[in-house]
JSON list of C-alpha atoms and ligand atoms in Angstrom, two decimals:
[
{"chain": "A", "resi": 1, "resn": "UNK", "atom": "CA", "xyz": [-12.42, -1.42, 2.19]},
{"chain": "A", "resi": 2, "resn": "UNK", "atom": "CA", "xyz": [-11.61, -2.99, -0.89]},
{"chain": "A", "resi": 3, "resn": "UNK", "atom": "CA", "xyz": [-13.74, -6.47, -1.63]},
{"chain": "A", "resi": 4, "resn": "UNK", "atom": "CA", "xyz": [-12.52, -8.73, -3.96]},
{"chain": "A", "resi": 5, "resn": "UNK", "atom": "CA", "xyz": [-14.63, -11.33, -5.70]},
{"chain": "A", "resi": 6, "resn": "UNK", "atom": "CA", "xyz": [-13.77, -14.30, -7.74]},
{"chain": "A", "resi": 7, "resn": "UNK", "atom": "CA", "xyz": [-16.11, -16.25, -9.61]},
{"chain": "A", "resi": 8, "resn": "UNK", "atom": "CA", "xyz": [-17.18, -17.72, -12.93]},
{"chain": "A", "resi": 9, "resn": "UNK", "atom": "CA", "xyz": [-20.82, -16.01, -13.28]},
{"chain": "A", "resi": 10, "resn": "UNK", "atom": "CA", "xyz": [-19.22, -12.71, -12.40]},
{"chain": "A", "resi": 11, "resn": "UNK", "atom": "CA", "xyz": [-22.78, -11.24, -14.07]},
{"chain": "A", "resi": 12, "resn": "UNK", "atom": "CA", "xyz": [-24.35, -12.31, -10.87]},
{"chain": "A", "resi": 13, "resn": "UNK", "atom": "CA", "xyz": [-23.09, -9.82, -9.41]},
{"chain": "A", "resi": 14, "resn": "UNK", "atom": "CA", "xyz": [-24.06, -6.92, -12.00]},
{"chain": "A", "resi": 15, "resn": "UNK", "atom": "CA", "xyz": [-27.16, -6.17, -10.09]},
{"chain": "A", "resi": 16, "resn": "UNK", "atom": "CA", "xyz": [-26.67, -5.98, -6.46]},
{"chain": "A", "resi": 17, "resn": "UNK", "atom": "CA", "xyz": [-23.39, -3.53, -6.42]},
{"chain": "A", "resi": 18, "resn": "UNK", "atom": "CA", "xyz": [-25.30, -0.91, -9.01]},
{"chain": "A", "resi": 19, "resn": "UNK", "atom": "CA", "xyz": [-28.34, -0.11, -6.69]},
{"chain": "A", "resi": 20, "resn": "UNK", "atom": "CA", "xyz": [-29.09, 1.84, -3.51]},
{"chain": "A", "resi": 21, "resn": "UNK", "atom": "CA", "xyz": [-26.30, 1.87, -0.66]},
{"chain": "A", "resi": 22, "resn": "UNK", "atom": "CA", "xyz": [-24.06, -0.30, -1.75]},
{"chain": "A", "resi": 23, "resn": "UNK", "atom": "CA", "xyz": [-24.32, 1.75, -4.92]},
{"chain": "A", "resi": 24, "resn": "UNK", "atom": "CA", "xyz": [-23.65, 5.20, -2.99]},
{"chain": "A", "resi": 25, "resn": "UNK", "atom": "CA", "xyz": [-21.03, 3.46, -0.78]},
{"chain": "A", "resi": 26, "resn": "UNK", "atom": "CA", "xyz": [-18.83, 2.72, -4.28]},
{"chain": "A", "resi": 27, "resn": "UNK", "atom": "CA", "xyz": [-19.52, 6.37, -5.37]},
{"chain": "A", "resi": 28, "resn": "UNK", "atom": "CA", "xyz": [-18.34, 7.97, -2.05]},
{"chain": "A", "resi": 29, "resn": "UNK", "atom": "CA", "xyz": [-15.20, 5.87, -2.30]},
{"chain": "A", "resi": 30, "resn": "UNK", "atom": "CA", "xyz": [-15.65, 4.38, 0.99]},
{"chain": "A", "resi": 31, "resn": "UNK", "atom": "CA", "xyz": [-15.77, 0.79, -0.77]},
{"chain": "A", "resi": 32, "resn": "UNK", "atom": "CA", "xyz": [-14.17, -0.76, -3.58]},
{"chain": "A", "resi": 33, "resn": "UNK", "atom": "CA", "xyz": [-15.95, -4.11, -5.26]},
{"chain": "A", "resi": 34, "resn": "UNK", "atom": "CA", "xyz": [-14.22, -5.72, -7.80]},
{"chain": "A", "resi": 35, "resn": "UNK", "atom": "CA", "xyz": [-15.56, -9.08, -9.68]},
{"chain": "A", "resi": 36, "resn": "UNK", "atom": "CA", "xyz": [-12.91, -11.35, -11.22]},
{"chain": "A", "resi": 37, "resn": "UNK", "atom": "CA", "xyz": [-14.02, -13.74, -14.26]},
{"chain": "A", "resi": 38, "resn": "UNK", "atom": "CA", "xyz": [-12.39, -17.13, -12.64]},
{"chain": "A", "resi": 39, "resn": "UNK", "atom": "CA", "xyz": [-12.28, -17.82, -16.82]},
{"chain": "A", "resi": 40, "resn": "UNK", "atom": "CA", "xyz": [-9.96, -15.39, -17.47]},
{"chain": "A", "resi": 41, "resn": "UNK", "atom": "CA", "xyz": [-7.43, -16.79, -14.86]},
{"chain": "A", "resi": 42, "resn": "UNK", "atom": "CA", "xyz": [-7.61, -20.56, -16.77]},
{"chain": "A", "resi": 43, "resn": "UNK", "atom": "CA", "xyz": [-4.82, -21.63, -19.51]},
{"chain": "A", "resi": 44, "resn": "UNK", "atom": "CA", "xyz": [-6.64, -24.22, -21.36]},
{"chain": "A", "resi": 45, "resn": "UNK", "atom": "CA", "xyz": [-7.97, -23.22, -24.76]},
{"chain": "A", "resi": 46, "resn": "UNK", "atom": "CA", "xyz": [-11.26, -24.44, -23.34]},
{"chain": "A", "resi": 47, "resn": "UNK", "atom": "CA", "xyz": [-10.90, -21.73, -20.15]},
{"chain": "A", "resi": 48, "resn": "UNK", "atom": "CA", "xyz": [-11.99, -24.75, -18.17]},
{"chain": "A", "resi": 49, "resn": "UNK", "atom": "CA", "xyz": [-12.57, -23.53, -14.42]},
{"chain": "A", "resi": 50, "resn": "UNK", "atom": "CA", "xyz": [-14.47, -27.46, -13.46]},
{"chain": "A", "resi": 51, "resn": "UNK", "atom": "CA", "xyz": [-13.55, -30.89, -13.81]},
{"chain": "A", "resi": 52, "resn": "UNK", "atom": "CA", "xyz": [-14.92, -34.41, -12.86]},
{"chain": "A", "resi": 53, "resn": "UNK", "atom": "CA", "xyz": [-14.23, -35.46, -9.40]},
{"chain": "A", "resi": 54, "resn": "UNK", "atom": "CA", "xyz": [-11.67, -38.01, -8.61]},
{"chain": "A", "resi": 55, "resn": "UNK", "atom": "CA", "xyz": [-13.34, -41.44, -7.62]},
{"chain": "A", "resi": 56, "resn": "UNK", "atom": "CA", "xyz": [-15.92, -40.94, -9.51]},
{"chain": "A", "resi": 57, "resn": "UNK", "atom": "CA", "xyz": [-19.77, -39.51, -8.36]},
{"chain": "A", "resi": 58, "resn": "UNK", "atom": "CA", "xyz": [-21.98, -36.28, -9.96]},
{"chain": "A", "resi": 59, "resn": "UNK", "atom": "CA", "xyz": [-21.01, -32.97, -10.00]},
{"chain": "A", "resi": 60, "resn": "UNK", "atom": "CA", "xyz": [-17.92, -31.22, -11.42]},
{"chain": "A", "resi": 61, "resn": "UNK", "atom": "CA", "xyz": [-15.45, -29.74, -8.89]},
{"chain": "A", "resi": 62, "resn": "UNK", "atom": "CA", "xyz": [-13.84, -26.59, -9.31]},
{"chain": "A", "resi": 63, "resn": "UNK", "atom": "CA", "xyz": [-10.15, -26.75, -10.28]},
{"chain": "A", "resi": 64, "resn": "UNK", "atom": "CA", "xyz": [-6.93, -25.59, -8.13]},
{"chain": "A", "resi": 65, "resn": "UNK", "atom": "CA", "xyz": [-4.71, -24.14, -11.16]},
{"chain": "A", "resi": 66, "resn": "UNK", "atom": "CA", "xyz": [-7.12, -21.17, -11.98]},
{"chain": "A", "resi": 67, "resn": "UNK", "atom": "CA", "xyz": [-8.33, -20.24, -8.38]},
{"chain": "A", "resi": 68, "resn": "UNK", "atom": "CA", "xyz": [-3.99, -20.34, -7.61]},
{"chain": "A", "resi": 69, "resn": "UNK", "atom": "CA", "xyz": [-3.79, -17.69, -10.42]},
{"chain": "A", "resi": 70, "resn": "UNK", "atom": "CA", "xyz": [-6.32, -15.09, -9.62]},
{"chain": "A", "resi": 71, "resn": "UNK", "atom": "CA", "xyz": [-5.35, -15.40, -5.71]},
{"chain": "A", "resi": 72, "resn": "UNK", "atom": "CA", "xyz": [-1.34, -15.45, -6.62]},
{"chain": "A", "resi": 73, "resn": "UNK", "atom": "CA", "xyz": [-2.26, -12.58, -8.83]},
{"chain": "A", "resi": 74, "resn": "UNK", "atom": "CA", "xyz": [-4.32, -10.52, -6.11]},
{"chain": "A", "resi": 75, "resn": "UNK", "atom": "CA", "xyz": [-1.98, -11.57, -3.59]},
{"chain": "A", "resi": 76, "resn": "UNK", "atom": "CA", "xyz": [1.13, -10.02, -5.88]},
{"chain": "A", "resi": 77, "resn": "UNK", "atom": "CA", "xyz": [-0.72, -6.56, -5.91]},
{"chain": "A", "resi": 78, "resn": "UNK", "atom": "CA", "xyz": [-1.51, -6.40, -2.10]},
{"chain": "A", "resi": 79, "resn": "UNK", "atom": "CA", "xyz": [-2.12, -7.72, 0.99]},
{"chain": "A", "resi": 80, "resn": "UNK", "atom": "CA", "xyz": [-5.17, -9.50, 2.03]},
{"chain": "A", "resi": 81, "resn": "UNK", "atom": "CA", "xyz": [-6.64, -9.98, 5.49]},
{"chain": "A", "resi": 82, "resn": "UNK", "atom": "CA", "xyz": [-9.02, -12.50, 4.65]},
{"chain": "A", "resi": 83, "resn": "UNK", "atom": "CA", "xyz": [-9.45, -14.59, 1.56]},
{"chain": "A", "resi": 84, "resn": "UNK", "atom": "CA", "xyz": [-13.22, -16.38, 1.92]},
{"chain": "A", "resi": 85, "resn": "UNK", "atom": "CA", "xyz": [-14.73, -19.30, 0.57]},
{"chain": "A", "resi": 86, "resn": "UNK", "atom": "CA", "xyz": [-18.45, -19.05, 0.45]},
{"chain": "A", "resi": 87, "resn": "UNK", "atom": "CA", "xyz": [-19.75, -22.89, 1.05]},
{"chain": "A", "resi": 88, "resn": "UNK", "atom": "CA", "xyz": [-22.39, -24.49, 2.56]},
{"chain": "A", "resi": 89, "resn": "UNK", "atom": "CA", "xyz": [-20.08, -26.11, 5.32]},
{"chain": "A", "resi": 90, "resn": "UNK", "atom": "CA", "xyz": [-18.37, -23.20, 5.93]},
{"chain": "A", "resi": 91, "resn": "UNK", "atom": "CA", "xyz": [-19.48, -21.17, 9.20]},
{"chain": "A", "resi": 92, "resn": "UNK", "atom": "CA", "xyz": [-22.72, -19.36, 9.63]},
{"chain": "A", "resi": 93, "resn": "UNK", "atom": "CA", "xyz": [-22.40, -15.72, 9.24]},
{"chain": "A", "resi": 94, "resn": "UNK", "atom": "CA", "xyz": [-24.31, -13.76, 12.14]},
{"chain": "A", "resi": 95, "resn": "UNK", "atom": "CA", "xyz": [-23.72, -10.14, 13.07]},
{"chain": "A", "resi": 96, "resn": "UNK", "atom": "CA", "xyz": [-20.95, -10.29, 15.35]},
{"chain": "A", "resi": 97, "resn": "UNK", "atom": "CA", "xyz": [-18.86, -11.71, 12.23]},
{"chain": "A", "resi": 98, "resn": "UNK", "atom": "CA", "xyz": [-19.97, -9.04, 9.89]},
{"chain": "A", "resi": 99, "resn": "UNK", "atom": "CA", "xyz": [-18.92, -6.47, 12.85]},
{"chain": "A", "resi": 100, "resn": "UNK", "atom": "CA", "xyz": [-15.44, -8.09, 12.63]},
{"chain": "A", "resi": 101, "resn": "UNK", "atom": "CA", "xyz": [-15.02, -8.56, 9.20]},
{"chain": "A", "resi": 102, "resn": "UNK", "atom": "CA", "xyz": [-15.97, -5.18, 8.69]},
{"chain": "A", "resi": 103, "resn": "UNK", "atom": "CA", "xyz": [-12.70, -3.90, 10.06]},
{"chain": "A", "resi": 104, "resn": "UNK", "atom": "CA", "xyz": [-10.76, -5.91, 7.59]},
{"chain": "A", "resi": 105, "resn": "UNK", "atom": "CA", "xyz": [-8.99, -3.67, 5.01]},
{"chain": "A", "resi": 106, "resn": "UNK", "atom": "CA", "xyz": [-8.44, -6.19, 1.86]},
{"chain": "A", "resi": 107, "resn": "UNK", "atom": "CA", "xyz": [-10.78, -9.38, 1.13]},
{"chain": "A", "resi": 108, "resn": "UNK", "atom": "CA", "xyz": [-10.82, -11.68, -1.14]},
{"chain": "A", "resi": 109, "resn": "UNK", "atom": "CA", "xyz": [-14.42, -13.79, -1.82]},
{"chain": "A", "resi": 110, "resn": "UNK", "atom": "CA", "xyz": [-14.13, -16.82, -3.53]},
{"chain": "A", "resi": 111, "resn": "UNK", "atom": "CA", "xyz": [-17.53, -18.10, -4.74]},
{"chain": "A", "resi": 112, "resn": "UNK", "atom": "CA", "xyz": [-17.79, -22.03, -5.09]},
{"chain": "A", "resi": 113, "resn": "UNK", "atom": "CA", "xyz": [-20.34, -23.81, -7.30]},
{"chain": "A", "resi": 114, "resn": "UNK", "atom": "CA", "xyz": [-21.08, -27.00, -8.63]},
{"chain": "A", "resi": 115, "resn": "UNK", "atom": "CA", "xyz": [-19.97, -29.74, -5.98]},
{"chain": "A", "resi": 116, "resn": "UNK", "atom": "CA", "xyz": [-17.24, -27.11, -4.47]},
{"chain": "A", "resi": 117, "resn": "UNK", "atom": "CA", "xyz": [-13.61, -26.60, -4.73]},
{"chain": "A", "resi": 118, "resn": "UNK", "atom": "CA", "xyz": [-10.76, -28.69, -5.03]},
{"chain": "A", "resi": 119, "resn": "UNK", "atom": "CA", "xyz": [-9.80, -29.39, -1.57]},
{"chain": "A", "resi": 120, "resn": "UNK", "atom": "CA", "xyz": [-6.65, -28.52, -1.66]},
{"chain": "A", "resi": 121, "resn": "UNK", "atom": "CA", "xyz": [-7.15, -24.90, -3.16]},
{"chain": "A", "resi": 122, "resn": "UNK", "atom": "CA", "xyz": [-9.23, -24.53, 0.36]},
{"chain": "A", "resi": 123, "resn": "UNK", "atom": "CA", "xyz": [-6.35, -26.01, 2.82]},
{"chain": "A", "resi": 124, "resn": "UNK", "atom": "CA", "xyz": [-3.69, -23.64, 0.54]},
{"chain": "A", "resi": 125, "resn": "UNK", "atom": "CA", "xyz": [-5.31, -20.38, 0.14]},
{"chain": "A", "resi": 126, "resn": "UNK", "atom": "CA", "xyz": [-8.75, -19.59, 2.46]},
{"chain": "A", "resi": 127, "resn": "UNK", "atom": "CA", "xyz": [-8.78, -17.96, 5.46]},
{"chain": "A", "resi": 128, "resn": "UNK", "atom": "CA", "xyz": [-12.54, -18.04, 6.61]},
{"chain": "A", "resi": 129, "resn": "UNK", "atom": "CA", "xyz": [-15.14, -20.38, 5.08]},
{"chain": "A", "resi": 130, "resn": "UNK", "atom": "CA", "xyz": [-18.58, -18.89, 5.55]},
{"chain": "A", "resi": 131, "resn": "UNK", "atom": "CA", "xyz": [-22.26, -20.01, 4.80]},
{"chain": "A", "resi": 132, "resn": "UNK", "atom": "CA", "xyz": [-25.12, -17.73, 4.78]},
{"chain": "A", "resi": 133, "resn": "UNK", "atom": "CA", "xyz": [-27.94, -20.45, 6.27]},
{"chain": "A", "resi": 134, "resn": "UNK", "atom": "CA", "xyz": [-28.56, -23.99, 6.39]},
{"chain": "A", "resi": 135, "resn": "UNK", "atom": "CA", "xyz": [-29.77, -24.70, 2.89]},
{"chain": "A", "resi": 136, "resn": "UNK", "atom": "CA", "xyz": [-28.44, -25.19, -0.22]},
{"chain": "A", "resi": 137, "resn": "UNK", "atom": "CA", "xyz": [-27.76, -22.63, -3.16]},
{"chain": "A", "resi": 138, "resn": "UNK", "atom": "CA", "xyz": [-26.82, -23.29, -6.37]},
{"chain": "A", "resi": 139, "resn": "UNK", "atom": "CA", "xyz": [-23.59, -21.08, -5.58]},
{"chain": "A", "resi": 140, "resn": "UNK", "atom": "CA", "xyz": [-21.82, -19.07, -3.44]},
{"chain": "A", "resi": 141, "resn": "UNK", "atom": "CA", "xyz": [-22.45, -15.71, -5.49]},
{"chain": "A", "resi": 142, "resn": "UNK", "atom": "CA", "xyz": [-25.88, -14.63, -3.97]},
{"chain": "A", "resi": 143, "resn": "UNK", "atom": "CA", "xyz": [-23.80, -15.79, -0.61]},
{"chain": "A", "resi": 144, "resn": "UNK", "atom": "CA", "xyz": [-21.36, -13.63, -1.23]},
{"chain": "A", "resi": 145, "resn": "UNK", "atom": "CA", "xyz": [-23.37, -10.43, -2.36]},
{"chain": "A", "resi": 146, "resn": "UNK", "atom": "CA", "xyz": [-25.16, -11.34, 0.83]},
{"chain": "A", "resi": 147, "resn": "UNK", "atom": "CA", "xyz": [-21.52, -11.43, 2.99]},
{"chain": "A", "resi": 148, "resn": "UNK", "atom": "CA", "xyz": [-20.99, -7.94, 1.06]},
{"chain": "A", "resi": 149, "resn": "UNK", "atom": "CA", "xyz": [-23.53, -5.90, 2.12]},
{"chain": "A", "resi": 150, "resn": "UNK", "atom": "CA", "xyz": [-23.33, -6.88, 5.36]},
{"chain": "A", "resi": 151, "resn": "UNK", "atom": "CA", "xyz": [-19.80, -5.41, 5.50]},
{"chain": "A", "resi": 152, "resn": "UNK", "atom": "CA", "xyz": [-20.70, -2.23, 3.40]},
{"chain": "A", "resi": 153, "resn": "UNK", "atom": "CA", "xyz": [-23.44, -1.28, 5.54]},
{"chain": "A", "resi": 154, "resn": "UNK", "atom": "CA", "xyz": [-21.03, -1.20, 8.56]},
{"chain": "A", "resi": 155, "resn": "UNK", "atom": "CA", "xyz": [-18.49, 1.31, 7.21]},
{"chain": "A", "resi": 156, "resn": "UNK", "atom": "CA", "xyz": [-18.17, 4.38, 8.42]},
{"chain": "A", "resi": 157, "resn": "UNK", "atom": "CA", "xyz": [-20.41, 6.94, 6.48]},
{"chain": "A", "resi": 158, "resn": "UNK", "atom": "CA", "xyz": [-22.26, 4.49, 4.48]},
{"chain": "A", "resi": 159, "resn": "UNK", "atom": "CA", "xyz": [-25.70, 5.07, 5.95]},
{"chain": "A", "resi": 160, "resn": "UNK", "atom": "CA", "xyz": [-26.61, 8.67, 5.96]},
{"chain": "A", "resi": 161, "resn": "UNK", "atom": "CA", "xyz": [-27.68, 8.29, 9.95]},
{"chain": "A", "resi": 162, "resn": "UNK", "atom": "CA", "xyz": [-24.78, 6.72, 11.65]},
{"chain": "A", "resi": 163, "resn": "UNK", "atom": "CA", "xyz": [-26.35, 5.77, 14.54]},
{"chain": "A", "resi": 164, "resn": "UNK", "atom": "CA", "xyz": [-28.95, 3.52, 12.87]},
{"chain": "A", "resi": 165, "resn": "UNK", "atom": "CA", "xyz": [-26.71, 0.18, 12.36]},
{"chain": "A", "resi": 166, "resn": "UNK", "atom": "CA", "xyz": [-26.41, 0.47, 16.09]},
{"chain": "A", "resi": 167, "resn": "UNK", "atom": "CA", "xyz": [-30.20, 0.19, 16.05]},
{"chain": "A", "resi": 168, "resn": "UNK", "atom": "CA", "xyz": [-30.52, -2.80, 13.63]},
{"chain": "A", "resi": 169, "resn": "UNK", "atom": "CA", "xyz": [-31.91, -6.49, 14.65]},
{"chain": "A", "resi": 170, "resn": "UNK", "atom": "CA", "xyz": [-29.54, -8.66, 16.19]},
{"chain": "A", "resi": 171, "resn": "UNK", "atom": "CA", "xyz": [-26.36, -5.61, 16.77]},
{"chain": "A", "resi": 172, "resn": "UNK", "atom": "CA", "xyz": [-27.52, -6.29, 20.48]},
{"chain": "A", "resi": 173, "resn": "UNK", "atom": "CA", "xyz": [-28.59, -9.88, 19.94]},
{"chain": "A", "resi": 174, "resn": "UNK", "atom": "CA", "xyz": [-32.10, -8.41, 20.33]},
{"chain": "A", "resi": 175, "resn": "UNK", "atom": "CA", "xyz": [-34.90, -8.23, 17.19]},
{"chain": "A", "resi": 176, "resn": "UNK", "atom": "CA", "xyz": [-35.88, -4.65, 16.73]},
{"chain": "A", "resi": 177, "resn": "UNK", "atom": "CA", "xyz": [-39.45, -3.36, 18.09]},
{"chain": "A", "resi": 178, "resn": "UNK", "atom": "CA", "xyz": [-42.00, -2.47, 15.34]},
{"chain": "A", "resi": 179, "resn": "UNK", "atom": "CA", "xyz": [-41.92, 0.70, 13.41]},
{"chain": "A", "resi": 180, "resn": "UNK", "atom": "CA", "xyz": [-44.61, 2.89, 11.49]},
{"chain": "A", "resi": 181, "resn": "UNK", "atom": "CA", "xyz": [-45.08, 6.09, 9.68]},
{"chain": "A", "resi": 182, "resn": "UNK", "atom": "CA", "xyz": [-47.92, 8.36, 8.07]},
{"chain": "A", "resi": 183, "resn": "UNK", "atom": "CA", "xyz": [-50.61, 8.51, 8.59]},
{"chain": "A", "resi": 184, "resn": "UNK", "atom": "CA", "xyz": [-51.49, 8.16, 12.18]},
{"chain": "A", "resi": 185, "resn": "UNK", "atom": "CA", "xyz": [-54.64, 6.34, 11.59]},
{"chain": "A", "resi": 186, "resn": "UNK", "atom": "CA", "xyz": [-55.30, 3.85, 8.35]},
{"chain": "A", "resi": 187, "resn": "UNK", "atom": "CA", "xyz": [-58.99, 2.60, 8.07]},
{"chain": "A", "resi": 188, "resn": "UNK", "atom": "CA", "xyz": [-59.38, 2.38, 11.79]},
{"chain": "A", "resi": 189, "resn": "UNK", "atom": "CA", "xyz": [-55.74, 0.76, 12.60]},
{"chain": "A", "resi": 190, "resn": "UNK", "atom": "CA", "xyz": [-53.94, 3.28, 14.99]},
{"chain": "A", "resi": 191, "resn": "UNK", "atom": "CA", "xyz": [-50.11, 3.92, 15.61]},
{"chain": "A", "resi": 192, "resn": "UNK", "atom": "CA", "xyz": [-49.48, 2.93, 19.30]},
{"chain": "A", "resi": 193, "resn": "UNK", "atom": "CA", "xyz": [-50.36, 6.59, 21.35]},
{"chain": "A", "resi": 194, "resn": "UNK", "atom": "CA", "xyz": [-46.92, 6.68, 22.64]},
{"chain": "A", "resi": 195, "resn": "UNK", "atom": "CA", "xyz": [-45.16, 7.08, 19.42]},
{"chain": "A", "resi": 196, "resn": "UNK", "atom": "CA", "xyz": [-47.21, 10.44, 18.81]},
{"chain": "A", "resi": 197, "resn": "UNK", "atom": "CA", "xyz": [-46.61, 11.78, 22.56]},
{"chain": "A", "resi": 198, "resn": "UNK", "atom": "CA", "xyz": [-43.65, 13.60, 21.76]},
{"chain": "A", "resi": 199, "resn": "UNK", "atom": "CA", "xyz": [-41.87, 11.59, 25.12]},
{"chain": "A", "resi": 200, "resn": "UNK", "atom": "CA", "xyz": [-38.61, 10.42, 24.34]},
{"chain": "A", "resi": 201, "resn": "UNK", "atom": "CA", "xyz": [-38.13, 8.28, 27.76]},
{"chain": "A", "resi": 202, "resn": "UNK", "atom": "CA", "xyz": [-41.94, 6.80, 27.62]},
{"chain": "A", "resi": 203, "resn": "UNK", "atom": "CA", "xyz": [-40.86, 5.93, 23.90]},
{"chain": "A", "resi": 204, "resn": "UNK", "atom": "CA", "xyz": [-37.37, 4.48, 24.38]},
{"chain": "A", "resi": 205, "resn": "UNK", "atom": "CA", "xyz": [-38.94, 2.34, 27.40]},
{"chain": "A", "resi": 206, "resn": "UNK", "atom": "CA", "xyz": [-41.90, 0.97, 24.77]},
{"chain": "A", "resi": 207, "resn": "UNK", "atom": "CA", "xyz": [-38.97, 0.06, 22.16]},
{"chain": "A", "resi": 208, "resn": "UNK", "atom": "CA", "xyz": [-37.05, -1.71, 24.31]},
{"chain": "A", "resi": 209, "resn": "UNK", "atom": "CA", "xyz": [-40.22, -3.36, 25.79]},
{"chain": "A", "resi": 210, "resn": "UNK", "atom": "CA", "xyz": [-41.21, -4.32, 22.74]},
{"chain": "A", "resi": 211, "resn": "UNK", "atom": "CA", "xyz": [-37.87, -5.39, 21.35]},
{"chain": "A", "resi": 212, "resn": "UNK", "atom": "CA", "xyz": [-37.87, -7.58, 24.53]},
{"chain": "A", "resi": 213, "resn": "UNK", "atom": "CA", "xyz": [-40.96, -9.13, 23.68]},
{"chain": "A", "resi": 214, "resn": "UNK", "atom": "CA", "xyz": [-40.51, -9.39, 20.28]},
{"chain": "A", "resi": 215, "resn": "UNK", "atom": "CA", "xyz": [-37.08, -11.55, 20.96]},
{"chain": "A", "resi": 216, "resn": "UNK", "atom": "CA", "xyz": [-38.91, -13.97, 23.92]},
{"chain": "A", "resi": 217, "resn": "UNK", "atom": "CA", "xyz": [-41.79, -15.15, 21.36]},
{"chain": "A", "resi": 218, "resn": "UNK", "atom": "CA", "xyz": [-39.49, -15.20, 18.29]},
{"chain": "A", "resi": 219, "resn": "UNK", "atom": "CA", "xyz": [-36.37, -16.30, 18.89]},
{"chain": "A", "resi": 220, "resn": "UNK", "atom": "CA", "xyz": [-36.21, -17.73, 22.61]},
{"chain": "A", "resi": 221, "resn": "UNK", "atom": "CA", "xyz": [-32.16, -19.21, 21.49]},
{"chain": "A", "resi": 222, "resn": "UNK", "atom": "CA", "xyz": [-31.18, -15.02, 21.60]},
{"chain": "A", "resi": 223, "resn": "UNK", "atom": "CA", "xyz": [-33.56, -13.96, 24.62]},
{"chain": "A", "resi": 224, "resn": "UNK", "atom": "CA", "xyz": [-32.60, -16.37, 27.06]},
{"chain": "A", "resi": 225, "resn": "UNK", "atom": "CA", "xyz": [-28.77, -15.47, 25.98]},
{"chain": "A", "resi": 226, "resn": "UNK", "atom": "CA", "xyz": [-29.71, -11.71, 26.93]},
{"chain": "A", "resi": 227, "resn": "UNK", "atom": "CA", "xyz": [-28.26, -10.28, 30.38]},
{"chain": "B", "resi": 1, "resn": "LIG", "atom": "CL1", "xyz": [-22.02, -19.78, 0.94]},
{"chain": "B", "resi": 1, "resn": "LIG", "atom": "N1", "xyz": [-23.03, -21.40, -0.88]},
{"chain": "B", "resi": 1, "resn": "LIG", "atom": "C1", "xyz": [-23.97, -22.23, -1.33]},
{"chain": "B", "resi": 1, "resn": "LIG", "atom": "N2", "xyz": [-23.80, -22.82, -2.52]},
{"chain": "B", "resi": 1, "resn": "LIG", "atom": "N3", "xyz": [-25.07, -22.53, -0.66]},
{"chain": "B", "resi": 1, "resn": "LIG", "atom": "C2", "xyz": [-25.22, -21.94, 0.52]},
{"chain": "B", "resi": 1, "resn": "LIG", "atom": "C3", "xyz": [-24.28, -21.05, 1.06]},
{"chain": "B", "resi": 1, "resn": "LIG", "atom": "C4", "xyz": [-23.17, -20.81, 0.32]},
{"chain": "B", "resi": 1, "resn": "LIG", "atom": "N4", "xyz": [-24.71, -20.64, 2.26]},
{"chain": "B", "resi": 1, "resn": "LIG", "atom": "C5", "xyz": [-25.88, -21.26, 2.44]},
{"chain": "B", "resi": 1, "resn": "LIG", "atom": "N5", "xyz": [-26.19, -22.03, 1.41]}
]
């Protein structure tokens, strides 16, 4: 998968690319993330990427001439299967999306800030418009690190066990049971005896009782969608 980003604090985005899996997922070549200055796509002397909005109000808009360039530009080099706009209005990402989007080859993630983009750069050139939550950020780059790693984690060979995505919260609209590790016993608080026993049928039937559980007081919108 190659992920392309576009954005005008493309230093944002130092940090969460350089560390752990998403790290090792860039070093085993399964993943390619590149971050595109939106300045160096601008022709003013000023490499203005914002302007004031038309009929007046706060907040600076993002303008259509350098977002046309970088995408033009990408779009000359290959083919893209999605170009994204992370916004606030945009849809809200959940797991089955990241599953899909996973399988996508070539993406494009444009990250908006200020008051947004030009409308018509949106109507012209993005595919999928996608919001992380229902609150505001200051702009879509944390989104979009966010969107990113929950496509890099689904690749193929990115986590060392390949079975544990499968395992995650939410890949079967269910929250996952609770986990624990050494040692058996802290200050008095045990590790549930059936964890210990060695029974792999008595301990698949306690994680999926628990999972169960876990969902119903939690989050009764995904239990009462479970079949
Ligand atoms: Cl994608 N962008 C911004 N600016 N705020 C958000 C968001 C995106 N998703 C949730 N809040």
């Amino acid at each position: 998968m190659r992920i392309d980003i576009i954005t005008c604090l493309p230093r944002l985005l130092d940090s969460p690319f350089s560390h752990s899996i998403l790290k090792r997922a860039s070093e085993k070549g399964l993943v390619e993330v590149i971050v595109h200055d939106l300045r160096d796509f601008t022709t003013s002397k000023q490499r203005q990427t914002d302007d004031y909005q038309f009929g007046g109000g706060a907040g600076m808009v993002m303008m259509i001439e350098p977002i046309h360039n970088a995408i033009t530009k990408l779009k000359s080099e290959r083919e893209y299967d999605a170009i994204i706009y992370m916004t606030p209005d945009g849809k809200t990402l959940n797991q089955g999306m990241a599953n899909s989007l996973s399988m996508l080859k070539n993406l494009i993630i444009l990250c908006g800030h200020y008051k947004g983009v030009d409308e018509r750069a949106r109507e012209r050139y993005i595919t999928h418009e996608i919001s992380i939550g229902d609150y505001v950020l200051s702009g879509g780059e944390l989104a979009a690190a966010v969107l990113a790693d929950s496509l890099i984690r689904l690749l193929p060979g990115v986590l060392s066990d390949e079975t544990s995505a499968l395992t995650d919260s939410f890949q079967d609209n269910m929250l996952s049971p609770p986990v624990y590790t050494r040692p058996a016993e802290f200050m008095g608080l045990k590790v549930p005896e059936v964890l210990l026993s060695g029974h792999d049928k008595n301990i698949e039937a306690w994680r999926m009782e628990k999972a169960l559980e876990r969902t119903k007081e939690r989050r009764p919108d995904l239990y009462e969608k479970l079949d």
